[in-house]
mmCIF file of C-alpha atoms in Angstrom:
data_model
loop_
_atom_site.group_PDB
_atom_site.id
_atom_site.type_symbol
_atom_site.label_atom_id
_atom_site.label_comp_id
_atom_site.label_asym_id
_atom_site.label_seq_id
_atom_site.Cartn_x
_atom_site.Cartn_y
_atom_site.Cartn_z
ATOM 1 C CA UNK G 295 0.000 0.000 0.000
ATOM 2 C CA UNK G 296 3.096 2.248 1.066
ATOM 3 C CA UNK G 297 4.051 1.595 -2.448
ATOM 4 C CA UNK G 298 1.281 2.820 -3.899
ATOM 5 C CA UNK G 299 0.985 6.322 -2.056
ATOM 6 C CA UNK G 300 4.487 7.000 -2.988
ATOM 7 C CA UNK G 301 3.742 6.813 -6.533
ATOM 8 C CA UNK G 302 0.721 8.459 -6.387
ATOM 9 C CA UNK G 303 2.768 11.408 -4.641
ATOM 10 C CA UNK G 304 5.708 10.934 -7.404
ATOM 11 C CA UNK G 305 3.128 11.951 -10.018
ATOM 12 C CA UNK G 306 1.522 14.503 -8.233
ATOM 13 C CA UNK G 307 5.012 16.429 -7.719
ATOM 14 C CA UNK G 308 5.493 17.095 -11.291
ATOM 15 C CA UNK G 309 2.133 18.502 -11.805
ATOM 16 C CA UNK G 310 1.915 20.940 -8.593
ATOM 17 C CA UNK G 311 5.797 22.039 -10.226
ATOM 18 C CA UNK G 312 4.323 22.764 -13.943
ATOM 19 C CA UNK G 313 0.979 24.366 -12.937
ATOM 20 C CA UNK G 314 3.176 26.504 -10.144
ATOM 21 C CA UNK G 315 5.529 27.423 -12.704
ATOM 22 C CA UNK G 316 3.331 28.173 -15.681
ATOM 23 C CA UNK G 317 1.933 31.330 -14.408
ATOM 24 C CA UNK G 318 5.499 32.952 -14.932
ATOM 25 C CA UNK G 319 5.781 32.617 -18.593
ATOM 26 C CA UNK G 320 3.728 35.972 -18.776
ATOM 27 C CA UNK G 321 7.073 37.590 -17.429
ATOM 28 C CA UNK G 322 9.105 35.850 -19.727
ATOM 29 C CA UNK G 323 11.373 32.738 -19.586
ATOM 30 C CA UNK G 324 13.648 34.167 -16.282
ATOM 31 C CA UNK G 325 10.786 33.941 -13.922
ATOM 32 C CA UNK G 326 9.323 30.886 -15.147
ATOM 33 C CA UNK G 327 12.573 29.032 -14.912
ATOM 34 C CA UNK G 328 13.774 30.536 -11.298
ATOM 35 C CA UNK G 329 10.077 29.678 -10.070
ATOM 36 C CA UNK G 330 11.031 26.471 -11.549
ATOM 37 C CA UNK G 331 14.520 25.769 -10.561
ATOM 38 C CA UNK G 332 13.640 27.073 -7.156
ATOM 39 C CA UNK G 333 10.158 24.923 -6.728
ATOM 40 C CA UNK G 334 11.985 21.644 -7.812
ATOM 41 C CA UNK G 335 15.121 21.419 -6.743
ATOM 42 C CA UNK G 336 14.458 23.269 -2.910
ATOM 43 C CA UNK G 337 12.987 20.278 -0.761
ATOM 44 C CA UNK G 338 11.327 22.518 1.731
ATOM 45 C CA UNK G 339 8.026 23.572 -0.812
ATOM 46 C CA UNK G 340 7.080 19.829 -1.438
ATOM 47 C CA UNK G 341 7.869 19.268 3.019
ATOM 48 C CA UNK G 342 4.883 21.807 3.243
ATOM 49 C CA UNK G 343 2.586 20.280 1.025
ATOM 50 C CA UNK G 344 2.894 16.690 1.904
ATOM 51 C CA UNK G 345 3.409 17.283 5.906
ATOM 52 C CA UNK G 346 0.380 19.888 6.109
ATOM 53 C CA UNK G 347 2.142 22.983 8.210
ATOM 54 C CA UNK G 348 -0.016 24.535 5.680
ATOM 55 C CA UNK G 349 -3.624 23.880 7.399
ATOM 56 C CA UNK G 350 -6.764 24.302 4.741
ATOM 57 C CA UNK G 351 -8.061 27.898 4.610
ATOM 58 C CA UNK G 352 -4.842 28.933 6.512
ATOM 59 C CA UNK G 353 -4.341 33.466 6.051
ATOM 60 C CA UNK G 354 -0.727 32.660 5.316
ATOM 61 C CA UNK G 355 1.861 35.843 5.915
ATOM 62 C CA UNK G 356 4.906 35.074 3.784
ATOM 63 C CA UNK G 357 7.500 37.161 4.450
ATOM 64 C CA UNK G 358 10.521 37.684 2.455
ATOM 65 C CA UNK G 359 8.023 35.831 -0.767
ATOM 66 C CA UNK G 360 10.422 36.901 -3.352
ATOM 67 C CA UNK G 361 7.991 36.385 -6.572
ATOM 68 C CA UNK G 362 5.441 34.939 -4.830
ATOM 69 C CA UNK G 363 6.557 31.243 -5.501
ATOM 70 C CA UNK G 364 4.598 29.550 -2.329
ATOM 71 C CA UNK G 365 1.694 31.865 -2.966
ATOM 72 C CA UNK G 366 1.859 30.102 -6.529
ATOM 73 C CA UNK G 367 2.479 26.764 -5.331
ATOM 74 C CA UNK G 368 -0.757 26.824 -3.203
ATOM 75 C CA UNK G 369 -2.801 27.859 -5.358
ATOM 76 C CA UNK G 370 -1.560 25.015 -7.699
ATOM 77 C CA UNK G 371 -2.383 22.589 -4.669
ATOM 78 C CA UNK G 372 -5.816 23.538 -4.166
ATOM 79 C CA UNK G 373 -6.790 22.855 -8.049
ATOM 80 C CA UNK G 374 -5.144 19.696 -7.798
ATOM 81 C CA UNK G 375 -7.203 18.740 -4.962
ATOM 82 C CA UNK G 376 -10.249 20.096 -6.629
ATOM 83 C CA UNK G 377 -9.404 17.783 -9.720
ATOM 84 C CA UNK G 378 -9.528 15.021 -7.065
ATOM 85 C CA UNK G 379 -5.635 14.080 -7.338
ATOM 86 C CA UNK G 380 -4.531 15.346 -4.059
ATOM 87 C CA UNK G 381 -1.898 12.049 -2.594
ATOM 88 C CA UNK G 382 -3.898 10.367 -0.770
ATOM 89 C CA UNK G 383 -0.661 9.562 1.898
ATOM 90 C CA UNK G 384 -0.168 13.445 2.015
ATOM 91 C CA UNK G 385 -1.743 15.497 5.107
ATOM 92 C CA UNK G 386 -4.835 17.596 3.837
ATOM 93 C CA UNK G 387 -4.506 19.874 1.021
ATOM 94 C CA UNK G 388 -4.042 23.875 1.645
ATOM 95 C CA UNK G 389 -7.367 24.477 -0.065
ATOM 96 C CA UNK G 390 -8.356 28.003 0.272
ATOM 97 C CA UNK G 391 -5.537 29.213 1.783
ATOM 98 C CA UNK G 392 -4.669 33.145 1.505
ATOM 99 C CA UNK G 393 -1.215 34.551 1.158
ATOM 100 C CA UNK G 394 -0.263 38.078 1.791
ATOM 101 C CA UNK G 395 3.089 38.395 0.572
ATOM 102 C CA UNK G 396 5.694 41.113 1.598
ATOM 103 C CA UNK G 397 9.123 41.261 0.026
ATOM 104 C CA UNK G 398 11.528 44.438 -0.113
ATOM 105 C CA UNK G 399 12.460 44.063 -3.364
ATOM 106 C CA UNK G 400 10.203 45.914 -6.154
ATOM 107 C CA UNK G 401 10.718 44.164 -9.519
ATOM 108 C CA UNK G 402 9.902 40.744 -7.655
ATOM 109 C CA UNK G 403 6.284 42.097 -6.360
ATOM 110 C CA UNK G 404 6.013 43.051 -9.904
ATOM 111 C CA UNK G 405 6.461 39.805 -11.456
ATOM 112 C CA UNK G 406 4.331 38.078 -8.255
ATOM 113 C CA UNK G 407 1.410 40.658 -9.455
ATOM 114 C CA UNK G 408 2.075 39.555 -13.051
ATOM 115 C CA UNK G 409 2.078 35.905 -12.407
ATOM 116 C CA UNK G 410 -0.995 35.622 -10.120
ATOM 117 C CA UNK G 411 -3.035 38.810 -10.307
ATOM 118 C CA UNK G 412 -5.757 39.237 -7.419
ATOM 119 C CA UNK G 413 -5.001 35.261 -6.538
ATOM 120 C CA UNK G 414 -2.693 36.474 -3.880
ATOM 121 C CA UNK G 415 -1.767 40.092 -1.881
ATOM 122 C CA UNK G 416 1.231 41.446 -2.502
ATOM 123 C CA UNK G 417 2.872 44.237 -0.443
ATOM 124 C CA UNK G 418 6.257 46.130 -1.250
ATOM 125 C CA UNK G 419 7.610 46.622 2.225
ATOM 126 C CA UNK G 420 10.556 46.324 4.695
ATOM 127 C CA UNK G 421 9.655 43.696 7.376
ATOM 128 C CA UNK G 422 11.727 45.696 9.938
ATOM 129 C CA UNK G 423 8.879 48.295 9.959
ATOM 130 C CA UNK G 424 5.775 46.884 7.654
ATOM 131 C CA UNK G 425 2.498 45.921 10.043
ATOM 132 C CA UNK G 426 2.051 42.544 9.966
ATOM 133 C CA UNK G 427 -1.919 41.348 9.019
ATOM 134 C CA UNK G 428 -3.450 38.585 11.805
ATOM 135 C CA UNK G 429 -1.961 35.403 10.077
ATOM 136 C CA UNK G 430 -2.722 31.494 11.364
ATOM 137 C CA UNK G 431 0.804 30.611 9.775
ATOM 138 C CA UNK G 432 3.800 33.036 9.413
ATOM 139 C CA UNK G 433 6.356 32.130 7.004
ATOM 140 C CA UNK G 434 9.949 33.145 6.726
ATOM 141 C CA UNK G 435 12.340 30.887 4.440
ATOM 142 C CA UNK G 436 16.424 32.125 4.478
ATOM 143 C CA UNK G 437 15.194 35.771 4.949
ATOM 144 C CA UNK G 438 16.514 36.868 8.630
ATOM 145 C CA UNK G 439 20.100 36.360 8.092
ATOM 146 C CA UNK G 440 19.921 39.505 5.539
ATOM 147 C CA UNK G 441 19.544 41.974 9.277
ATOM 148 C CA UNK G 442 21.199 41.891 12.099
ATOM 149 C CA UNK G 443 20.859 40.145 15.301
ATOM 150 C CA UNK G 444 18.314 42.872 17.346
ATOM 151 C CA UNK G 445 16.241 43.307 13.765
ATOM 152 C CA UNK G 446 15.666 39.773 13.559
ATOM 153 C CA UNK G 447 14.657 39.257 17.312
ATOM 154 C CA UNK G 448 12.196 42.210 16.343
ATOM 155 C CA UNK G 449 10.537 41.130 13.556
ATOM 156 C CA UNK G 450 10.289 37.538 15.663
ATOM 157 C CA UNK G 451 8.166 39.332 18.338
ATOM 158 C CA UNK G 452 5.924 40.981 15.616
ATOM 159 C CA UNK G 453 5.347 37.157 13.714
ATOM 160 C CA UNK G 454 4.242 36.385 17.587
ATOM 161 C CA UNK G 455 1.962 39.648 17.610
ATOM 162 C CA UNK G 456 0.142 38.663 14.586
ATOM 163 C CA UNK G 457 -0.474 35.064 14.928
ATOM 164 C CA UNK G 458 -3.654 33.959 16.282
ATOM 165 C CA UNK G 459 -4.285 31.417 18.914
ATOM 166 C CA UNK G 460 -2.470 27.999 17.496
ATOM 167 C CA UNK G 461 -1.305 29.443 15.054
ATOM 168 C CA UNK G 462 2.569 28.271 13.427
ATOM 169 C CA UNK G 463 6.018 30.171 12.455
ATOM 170 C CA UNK G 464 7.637 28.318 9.698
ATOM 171 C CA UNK G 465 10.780 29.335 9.722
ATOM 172 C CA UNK G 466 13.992 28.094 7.993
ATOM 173 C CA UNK G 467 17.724 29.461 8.950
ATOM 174 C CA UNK G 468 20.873 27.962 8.066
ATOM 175 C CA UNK G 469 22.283 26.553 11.459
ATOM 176 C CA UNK G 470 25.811 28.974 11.809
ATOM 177 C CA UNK G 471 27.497 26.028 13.823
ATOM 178 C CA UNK G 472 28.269 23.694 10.106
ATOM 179 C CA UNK G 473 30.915 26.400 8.951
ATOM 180 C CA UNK G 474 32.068 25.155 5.852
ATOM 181 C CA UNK G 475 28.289 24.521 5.095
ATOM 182 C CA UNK G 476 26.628 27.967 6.327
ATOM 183 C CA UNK G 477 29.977 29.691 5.030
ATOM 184 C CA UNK G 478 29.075 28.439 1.601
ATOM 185 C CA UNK G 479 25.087 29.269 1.882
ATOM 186 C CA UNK G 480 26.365 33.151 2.979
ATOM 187 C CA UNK G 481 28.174 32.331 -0.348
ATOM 188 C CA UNK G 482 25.596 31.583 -2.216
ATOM 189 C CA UNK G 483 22.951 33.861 -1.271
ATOM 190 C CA UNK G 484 25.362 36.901 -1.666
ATOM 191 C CA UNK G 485 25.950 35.572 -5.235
ATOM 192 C CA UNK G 486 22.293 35.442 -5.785
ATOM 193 C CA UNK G 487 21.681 38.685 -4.857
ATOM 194 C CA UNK G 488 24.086 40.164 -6.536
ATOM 195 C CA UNK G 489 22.947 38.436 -9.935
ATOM 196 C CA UNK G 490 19.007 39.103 -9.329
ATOM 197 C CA UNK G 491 19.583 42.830 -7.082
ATOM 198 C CA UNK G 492 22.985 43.955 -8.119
ATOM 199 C CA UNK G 493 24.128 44.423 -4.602
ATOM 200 C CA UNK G 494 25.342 42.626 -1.604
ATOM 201 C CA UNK G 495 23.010 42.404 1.900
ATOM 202 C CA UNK G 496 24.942 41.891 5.324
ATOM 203 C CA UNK G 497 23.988 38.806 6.647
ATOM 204 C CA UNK G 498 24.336 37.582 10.166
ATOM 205 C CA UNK G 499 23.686 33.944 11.570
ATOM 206 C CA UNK G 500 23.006 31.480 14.340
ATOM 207 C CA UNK G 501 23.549 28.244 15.552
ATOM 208 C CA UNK G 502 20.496 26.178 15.774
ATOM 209 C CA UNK G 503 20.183 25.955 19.603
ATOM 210 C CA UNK G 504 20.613 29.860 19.707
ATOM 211 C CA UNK G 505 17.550 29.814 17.154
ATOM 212 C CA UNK G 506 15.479 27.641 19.259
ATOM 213 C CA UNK G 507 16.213 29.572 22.634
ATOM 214 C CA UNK G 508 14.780 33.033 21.131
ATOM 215 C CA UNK G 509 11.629 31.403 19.743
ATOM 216 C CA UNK G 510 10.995 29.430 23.144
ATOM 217 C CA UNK G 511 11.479 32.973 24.683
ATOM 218 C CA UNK G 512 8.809 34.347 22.723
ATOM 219 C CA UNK G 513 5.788 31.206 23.776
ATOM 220 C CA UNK G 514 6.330 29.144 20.677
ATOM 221 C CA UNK G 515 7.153 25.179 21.275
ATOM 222 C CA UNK G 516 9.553 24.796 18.816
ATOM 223 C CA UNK G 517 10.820 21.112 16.632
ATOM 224 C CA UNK G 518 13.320 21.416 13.982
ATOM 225 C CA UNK G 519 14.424 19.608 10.962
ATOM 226 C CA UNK G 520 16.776 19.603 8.382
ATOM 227 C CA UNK G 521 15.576 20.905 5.681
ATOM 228 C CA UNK G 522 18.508 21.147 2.736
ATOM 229 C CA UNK G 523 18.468 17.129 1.459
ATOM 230 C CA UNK G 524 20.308 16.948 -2.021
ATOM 231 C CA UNK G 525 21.942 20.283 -1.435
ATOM 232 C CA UNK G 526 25.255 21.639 0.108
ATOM 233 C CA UNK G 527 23.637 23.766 2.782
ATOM 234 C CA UNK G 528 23.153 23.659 6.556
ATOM 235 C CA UNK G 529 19.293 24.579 6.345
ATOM 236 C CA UNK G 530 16.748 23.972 9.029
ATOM 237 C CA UNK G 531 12.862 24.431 9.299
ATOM 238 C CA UNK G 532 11.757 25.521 12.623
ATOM 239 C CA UNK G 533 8.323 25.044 13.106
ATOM 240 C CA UNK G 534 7.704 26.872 15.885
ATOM 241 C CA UNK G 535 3.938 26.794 16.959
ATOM 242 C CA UNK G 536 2.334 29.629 19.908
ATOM 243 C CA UNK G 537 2.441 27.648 22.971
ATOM 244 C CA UNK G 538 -1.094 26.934 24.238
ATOM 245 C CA UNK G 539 -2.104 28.300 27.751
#
């Protein structure tokens, strides 16, 4: 039976990637193939989907959402489930889920508007001083290292502001104590940005246990995982849920 759910999930994979990816083909053939590239070949997108952190009718806040790629990829979940080819040995699909999106960089809300029109809201802002909307699951994925230490603890307390009673951080860090490994992540993301932004953001890092400590100061019961399987990183996903009383 195991058997079978895998490779009902193995064929569901490669139509939640087209249908997610599709929608950026009316920016042209960059944004299609980084939604892509990113979609297929990061492991955390297809964790969310087939573990449920994503609850059905979730108000997701995605912080840091780039071009809107998890935004994209839910909304490709919910018609597959609506086709009736959700995997059956996945958790329940994110139907009618609602993303607000905030990301600091211009061009990619552009090309998030382009891709998925009203399907999603998204907000040109800094998360050091944008108002966060009441969310039931926050989202942050390798966007805190880019401020420093007191700016991330800040914008922590603020995720814990606007979640509502239950409700989940999913948040993914590279864990500072694998040096050569988080050494070559800083690598790589100041790389990217250079490519995609043209400049260079400071970054600044933790160790896993020091990430766990702040969140458990804040009322969230916190499990990690890795999350960076087939690539050369040190990524983990906290999923950090508000303690109940």
């Amino acid at each position: 039976m195991s058997a079978v759910l895998h490779a009902a999930a193995t064929e569901a994979w490669p139509a939640l990637l087209d249908a997610a990816s599709q929608p950026y083909l009316k920016d042209g053939r960059f944004a299609w193939g980084f939604a892509r590239g990113k979609l297929g070949r990061d492991p955390v997108f297809r964790h969310l989907l087939s573990e449920g952190l994503i609850a059905p009718r979730a108000r997701v806040l995605d912080i840091g959402c780039g071009q809107g790629l998890l935004a994209s990829l839910l909304r490709a979940a919910e018609q597959l489930h609506a086709q009736g080819l959700w995997p059956q040995g996945w958790a329940a699909a994110p139907a009618g889920a609602r993303v607000t999106g905030l990301e600091l960089v211009q061009r990619d809300v552009d090309r998030a508007r382009t891709a998925l029109g009203d399907a999603a809201e998204f907000v040109c802002a800094d998360m050091r001083s944008a108002a966060f909307p009441e969310a039931d699951v926050a989202v942050l994925l390798d966007v805190l290292h880019y401020v420093s230490a007191g700016d991330q603890d800040a914008v922590l307390a603020k995720v814990r502001r606007a979640l509502s009673p239950g409700g989940v951080l999913l948040l993914r860090v590279a864990d500072a104590a694998y040096s050569r490994r988080f050494a070559f992540s800083r690598w790589v993301d100041a790389a990217v940005m250079r490519v995609r932004h043209g400049r260079v953001l400071p970054q600044c890092g933790r160790t896993l246990p020091q990430w766990i400590a702040q969140l458990q100061s804040l009322g969230f019961e916190v499990r990690s995982q890795p999350m960076s399987q087939g690539t050369p990183f040190a990524n983990v996903l906290l999923v950090a849920r508000v303690a109940s009383r």
